[in-house]
mmCIF file of C-alpha atoms in Angstrom:
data_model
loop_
_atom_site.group_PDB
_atom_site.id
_atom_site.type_symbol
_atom_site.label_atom_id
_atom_site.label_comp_id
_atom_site.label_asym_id
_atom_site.label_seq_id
_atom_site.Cartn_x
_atom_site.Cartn_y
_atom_site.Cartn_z
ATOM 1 C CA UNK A 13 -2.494 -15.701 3.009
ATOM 2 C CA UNK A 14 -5.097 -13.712 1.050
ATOM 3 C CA UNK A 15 -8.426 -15.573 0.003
ATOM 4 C CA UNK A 16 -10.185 -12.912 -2.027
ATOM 5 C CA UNK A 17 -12.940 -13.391 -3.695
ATOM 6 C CA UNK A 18 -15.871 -10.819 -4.863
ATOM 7 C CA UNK A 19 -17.102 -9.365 -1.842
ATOM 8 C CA UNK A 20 -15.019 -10.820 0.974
ATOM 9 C CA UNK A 21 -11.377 -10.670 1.449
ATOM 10 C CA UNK A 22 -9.600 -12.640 4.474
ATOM 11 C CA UNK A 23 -5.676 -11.452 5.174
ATOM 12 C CA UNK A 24 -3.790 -13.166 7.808
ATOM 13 C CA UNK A 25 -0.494 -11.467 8.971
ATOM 14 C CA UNK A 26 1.356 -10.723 12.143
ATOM 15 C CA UNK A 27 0.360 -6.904 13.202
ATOM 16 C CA UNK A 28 4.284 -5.474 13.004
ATOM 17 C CA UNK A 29 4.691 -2.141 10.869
ATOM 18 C CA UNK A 30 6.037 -3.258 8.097
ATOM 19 C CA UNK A 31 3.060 -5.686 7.907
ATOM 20 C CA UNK A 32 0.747 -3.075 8.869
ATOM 21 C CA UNK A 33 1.445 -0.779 5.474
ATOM 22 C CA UNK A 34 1.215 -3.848 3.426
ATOM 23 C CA UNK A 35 -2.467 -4.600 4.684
ATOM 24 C CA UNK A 36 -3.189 -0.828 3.850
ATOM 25 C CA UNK A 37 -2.082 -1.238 0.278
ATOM 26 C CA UNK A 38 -4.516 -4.582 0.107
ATOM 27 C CA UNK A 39 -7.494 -3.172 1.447
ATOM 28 C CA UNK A 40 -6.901 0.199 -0.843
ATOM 29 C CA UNK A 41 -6.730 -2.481 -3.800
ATOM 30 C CA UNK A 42 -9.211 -4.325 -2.802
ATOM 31 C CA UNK A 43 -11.675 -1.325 -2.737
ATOM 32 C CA UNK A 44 -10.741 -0.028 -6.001
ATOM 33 C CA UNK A 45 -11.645 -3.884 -7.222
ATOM 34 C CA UNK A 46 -14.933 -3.587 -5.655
ATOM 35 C CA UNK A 47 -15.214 -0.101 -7.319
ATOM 36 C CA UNK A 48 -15.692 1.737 -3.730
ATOM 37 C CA UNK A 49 -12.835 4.495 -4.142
ATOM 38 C CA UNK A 50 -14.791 6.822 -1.953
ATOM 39 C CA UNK A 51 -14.112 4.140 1.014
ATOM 40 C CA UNK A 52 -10.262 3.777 0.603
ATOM 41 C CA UNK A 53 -9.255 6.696 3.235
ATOM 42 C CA UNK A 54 -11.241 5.842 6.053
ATOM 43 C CA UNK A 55 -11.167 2.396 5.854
ATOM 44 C CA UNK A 56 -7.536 2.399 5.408
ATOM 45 C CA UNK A 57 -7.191 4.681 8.318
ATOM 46 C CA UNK A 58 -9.298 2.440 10.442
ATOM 47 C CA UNK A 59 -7.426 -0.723 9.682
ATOM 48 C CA UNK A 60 -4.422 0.766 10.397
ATOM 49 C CA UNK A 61 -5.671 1.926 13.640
ATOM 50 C CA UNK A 62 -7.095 -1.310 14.481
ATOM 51 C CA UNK A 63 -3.682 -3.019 13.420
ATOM 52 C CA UNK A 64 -1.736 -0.811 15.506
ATOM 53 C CA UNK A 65 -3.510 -1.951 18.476
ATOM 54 C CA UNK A 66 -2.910 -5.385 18.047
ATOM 55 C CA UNK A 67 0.863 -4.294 17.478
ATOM 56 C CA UNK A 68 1.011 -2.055 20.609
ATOM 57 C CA UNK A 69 -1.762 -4.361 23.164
ATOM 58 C CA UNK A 70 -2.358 -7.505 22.073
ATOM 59 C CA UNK A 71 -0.649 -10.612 24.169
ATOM 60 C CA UNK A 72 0.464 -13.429 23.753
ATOM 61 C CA UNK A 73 1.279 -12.859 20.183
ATOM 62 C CA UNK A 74 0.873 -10.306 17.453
ATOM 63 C CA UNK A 75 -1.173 -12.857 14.622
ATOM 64 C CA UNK A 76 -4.289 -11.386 13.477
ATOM 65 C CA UNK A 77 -6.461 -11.365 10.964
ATOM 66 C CA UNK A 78 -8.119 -8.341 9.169
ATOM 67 C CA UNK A 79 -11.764 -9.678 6.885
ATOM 68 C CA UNK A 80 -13.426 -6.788 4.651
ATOM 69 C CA UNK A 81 -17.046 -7.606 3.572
ATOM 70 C CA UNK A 82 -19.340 -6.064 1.392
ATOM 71 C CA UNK A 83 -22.698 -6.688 2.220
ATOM 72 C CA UNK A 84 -26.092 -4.823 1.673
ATOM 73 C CA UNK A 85 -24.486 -1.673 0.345
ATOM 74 C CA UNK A 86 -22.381 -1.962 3.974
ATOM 75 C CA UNK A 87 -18.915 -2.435 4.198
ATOM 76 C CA UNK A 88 -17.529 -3.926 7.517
ATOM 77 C CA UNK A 89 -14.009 -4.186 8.673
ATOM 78 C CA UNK A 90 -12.865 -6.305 11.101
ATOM 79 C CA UNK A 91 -9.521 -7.966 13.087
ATOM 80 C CA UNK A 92 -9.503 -10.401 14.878
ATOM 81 C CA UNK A 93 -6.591 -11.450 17.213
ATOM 82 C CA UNK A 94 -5.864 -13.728 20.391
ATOM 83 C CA UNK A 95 -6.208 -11.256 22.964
ATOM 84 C CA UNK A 96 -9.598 -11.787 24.575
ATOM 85 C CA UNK A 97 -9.372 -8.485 26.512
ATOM 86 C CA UNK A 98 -11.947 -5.886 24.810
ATOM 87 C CA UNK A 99 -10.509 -2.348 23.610
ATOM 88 C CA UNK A 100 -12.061 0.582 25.423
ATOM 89 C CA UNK A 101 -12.878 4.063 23.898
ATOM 90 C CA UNK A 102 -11.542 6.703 26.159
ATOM 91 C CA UNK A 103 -10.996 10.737 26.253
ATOM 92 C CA UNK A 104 -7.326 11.051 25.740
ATOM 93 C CA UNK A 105 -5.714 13.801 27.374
ATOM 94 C CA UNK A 106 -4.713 16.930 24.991
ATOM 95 C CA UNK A 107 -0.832 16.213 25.859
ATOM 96 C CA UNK A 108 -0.972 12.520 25.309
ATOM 97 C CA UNK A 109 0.854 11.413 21.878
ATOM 98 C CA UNK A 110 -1.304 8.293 21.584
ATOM 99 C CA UNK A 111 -4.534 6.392 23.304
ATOM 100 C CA UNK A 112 -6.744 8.469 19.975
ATOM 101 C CA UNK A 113 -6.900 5.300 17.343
ATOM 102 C CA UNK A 114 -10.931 4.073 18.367
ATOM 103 C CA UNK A 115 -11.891 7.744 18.671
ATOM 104 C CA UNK A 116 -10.227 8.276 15.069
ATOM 105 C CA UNK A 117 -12.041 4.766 14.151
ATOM 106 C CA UNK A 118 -15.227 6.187 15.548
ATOM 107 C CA UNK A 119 -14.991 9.559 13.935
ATOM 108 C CA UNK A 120 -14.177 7.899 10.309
ATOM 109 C CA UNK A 121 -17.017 5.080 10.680
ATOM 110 C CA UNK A 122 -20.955 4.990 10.953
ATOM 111 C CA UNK A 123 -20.647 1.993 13.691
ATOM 112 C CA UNK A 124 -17.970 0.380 15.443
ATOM 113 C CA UNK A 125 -17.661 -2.278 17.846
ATOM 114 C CA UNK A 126 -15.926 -5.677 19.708
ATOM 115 C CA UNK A 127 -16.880 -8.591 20.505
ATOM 116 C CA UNK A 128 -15.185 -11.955 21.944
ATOM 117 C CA UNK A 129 -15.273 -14.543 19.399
ATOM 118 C CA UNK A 130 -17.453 -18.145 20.205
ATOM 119 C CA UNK A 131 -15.360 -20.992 20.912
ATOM 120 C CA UNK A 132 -12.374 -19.622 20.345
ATOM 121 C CA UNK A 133 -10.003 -17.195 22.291
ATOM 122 C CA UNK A 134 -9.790 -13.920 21.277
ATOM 123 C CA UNK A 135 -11.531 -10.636 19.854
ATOM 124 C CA UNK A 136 -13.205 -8.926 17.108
ATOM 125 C CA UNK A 137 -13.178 -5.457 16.657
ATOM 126 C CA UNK A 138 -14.879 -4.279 13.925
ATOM 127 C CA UNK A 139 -15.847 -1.124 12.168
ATOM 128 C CA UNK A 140 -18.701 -0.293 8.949
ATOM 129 C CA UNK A 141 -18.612 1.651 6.301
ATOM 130 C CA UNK A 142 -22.048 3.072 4.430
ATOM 131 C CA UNK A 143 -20.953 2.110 0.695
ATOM 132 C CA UNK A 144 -23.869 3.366 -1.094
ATOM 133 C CA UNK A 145 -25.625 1.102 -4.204
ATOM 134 C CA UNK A 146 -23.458 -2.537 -4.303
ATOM 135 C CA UNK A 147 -21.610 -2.012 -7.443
ATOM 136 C CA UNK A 148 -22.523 -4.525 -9.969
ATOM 137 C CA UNK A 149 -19.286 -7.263 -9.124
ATOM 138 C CA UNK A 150 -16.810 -7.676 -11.885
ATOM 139 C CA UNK A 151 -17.061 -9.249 -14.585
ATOM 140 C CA UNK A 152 -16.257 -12.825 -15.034
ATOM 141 C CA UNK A 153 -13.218 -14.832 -17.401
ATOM 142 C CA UNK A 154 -13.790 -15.043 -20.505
ATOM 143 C CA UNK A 155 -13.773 -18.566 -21.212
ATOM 144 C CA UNK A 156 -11.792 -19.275 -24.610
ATOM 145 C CA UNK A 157 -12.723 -22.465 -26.556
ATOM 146 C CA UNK A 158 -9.684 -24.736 -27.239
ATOM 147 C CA UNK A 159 -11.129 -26.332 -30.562
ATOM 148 C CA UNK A 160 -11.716 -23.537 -33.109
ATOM 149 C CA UNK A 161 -14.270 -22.621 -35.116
ATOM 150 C CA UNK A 162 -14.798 -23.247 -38.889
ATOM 151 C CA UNK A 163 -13.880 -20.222 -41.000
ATOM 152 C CA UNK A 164 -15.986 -19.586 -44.015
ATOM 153 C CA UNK A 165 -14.080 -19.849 -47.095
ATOM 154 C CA UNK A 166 -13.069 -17.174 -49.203
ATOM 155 C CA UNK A 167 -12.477 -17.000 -52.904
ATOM 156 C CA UNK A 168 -10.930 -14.571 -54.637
ATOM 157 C CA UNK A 169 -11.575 -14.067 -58.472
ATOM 158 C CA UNK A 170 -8.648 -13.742 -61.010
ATOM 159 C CA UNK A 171 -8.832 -11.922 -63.871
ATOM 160 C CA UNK A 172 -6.878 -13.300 -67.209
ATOM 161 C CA UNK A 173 -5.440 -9.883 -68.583
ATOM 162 C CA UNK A 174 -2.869 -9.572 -71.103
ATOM 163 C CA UNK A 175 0.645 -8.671 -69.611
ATOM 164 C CA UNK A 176 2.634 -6.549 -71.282
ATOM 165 C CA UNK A 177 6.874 -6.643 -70.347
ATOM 166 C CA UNK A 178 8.733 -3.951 -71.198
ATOM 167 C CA UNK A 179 12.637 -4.476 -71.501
ATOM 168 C CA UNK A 180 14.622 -1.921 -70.357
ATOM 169 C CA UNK A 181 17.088 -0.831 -72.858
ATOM 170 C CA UNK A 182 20.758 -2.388 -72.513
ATOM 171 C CA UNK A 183 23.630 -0.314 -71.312
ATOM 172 C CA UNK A 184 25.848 0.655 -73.709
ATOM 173 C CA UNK A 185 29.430 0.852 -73.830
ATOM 174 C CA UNK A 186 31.115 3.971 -73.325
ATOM 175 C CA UNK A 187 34.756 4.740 -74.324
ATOM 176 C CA UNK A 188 37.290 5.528 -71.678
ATOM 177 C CA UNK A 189 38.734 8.816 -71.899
ATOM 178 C CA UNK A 190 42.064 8.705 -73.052
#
């Protein structure tokens, strides 16, 4: 389910990797909407990171839900998932081929965080984005009126001229050749 509107966007989706690139290609969209193009790599890479950790950790299911919001010239993305147990940043080892997704999340954002979530089980983990001036939002529908408008008549002026037909001459007979 998406619930967009013009500075918030909720998507709800189960954190497998098919899933994962679609949620990329909605937040990219989403930015360009909001007119924040200079956002769209980091925050995609940080969603995906986040996503991927729900994929690989999260117990006892894989349903998430990723929330952008643009605030105060501050963009924050966040997932939240049922897993109440908190990520925690660590040094990976050079050899290791994963265990670097918060440290790329760090690196990419200005602030990052979790936090469990009140009443409810599970986490948020979060990051922020500095998004400069709030770009004006977009513009509104045009509303169309359904009963139309008068239309000022026009008249046009004849002239009376004289009109002058000129027959074309008739076709006349020509003898076979014989």
């Amino acid at each position: 389910m998406i619930s967009p509107s013009r500075r918030h966007c909720t998507v709800e989706l189960q954190a497998v990797p098919s899933r994962i690139g679609q949620v990329r290609r909605i937040v990219s969209a989403q930015l360009r909407y909001w007119q924040l193009d200079q956002l769209i790599d980091r925050a995609a890479l940080g969603v995906t990171e986040l996503l991927s950790n729900v994929h690989r950790h999260a117990q006892p299911d894989k349903s998430c839900t990723v929330e952008l919001e643009l605030r105060l010239g501050r963009l924050t993305v966040s997932v939240h998932d049922n897993d109440p147990r908190l990520p925690v940043l660590k040094a990976a080892d050079p050899l290791e081929t994963c265990g670097r997704g918060l440290a790329l999340v760090e690196a990419v954002s200005e602030n990052w965080g979790a936090q469990h979530l009140a009443g409810v089980a599970g986490k948020r983990v979060w990051f922020s984005l500095h998004a400069g001036e709030t770009p004006a939002p977009p513009p509104r529908p045009v509303r169309i009126r359904a009963t139309p408008q008068p239309v000022p008549e026009v008249v046009l002026a004849t002239v009376d001229m004289p009109v002058r037909i000129i027959a074309a001459p008739a076709a006349t007979p020509t003898a076979a050749p014989g």
